[in-house]
One Martini backbone bead per residue (centre of mass of N, CA, C, O) as a GRO file, in nm:
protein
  136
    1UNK     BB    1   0.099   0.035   0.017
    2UNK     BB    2   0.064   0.365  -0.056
    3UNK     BB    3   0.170   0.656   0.051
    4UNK     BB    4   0.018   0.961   0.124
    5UNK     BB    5   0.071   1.246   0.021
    6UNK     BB    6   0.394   1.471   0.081
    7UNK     BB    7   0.506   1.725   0.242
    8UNK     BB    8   0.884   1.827   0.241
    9UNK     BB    9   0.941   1.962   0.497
   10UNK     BB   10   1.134   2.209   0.360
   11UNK     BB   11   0.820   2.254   0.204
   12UNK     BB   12   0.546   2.330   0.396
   13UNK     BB   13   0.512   2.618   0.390
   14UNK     BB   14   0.348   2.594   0.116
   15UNK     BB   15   0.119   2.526   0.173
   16UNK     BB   16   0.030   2.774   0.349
   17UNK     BB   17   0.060   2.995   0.119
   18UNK     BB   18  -0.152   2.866  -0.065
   19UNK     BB   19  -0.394   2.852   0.104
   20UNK     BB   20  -0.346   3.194   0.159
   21UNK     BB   21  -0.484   3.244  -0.091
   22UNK     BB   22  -0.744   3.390  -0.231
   23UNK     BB   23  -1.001   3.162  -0.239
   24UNK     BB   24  -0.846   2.918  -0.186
   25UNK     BB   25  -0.836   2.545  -0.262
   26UNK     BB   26  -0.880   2.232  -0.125
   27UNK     BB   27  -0.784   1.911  -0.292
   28UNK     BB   28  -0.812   1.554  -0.296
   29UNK     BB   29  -0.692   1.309  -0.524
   30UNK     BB   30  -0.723   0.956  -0.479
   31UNK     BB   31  -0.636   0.874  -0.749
   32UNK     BB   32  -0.357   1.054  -0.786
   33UNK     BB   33  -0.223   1.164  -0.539
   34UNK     BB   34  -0.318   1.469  -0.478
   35UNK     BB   35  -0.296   1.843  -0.451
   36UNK     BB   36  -0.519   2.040  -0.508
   37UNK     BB   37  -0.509   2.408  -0.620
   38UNK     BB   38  -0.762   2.650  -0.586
   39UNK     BB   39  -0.975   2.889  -0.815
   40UNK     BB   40  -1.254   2.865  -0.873
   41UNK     BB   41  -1.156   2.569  -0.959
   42UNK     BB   42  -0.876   2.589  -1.063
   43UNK     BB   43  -0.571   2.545  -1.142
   44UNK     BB   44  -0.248   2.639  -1.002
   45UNK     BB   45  -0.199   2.376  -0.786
   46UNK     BB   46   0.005   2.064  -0.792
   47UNK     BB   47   0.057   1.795  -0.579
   48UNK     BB   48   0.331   1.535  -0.667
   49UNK     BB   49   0.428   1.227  -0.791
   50UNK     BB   50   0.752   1.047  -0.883
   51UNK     BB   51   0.978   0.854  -0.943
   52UNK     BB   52   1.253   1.050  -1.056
   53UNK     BB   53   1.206   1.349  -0.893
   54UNK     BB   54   0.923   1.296  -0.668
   55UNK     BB   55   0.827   1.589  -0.561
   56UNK     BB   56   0.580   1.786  -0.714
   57UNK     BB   57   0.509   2.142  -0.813
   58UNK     BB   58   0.250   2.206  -0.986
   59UNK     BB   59   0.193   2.480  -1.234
   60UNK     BB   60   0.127   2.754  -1.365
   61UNK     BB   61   0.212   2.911  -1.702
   62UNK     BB   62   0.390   3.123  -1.894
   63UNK     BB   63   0.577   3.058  -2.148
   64UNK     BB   64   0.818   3.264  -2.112
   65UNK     BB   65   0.863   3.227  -1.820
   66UNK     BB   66   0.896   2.903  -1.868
   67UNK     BB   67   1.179   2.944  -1.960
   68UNK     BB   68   1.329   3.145  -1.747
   69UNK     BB   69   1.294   2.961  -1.537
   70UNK     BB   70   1.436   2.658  -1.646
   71UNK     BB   71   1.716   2.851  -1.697
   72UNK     BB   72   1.786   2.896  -1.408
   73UNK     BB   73   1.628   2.667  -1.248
   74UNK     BB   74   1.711   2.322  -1.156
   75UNK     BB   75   1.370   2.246  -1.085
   76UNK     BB   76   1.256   2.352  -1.313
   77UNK     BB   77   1.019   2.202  -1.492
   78UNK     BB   78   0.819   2.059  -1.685
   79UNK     BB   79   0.474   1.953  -1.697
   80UNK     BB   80   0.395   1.683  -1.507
   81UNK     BB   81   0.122   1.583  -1.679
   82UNK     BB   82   0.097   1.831  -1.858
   83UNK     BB   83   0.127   2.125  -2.051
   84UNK     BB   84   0.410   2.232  -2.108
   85UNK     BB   85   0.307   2.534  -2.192
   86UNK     BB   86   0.115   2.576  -1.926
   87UNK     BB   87   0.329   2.387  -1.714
   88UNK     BB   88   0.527   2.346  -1.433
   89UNK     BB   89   0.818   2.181  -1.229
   90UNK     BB   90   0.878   2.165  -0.886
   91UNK     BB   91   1.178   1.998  -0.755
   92UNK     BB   92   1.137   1.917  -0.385
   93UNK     BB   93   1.479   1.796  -0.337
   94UNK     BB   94   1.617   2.084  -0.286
   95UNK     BB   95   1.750   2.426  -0.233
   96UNK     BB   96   1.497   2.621  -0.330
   97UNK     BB   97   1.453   2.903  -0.271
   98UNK     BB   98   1.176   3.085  -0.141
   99UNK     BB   99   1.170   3.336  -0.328
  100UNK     BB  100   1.123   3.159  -0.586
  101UNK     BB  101   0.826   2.991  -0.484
  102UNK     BB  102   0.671   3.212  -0.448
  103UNK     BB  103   0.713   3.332  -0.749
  104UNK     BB  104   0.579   3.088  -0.861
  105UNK     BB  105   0.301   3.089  -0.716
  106UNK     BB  106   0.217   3.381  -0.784
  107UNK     BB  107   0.224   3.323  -1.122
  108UNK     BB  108   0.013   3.099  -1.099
  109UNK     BB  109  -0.235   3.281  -0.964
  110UNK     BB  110  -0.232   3.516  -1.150
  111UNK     BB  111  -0.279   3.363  -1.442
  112UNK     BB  112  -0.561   3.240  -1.311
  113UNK     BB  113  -0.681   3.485  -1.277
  114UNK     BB  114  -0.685   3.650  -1.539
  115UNK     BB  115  -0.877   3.408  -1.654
  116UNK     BB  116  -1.108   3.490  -1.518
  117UNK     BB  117  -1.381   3.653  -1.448
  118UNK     BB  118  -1.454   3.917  -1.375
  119UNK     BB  119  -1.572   3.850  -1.074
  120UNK     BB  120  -1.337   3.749  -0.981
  121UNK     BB  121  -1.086   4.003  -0.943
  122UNK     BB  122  -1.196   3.998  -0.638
  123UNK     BB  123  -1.060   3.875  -0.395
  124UNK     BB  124  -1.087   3.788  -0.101
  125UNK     BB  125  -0.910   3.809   0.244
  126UNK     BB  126  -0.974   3.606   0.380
  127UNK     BB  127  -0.891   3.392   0.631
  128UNK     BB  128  -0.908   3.117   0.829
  129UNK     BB  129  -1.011   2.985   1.062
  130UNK     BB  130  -0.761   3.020   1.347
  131UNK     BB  131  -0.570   3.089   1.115
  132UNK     BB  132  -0.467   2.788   1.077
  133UNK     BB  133  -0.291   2.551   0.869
  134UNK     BB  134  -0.343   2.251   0.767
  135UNK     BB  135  -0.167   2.006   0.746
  136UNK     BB  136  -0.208   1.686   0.528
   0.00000   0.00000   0.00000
């Protein structure tokens, strides 16, 4: 029996900053054994595992951000089960700075918002209840 998907220690943080985008929704897809964070819907951020790279956090991404990200970081790479021009895998087993994992998660929750009805372009900023956030 396979153990269900776990964000990587040095990189739980990114779960809370995820959960804590404007609107963001958290769904756990026990087919793919995956973490999926939605935005109305959407997906923005898929945590999952290959046998090759390990845990991988899949991004939306613009195509030519995507190609500057892949060209400066070395964890940054294709989007692994995704459509490669408009999703990045972030293969979170380095140690990636997190100045870049933040600015990787920012510019894929932009995106993905950017593309929504414009009724949705001003997402509530509300916390979720009790402050914290359980980490799956």
């Amino acid at each position: 029996m396979q153990k269900r998907i776990a964000w990587p220690s040095r990189y739980r943080w990114l779960h809370e900053y995820l959960v804590r985008k404007p609107d963001a929704e958290l769904e756990y897809k026990e087919s793919w054994d995956a973490l999926l964070y939605r935005l109305h819907g959407k997906i923005f951020a898929l945590l999952l595992r290959n046998k090759t790279d390990g845990t991988l956090l899949n991004l939306k991404c613009d195509p030519y951000l995507s190609l500057m990200f892949r060209e400066k970081h070395p964890a940054v790479l294709p989007g692994w089960h995704m459509n490669k021009l408009h999703w990045i895998s972030l293969a979170l087993r380095g140690k990636t700075p997190e100045a870049v994992c933040r600015e990787l998660v920012d510019s894929s929750y932009a995106w993905v918002l950017d593309k929504l009805p414009g009724y949705y372009k001003h997402p509530s900023s509300v916390p979720p209840p009790g402050g914290k956030v359980p980490i799956p």
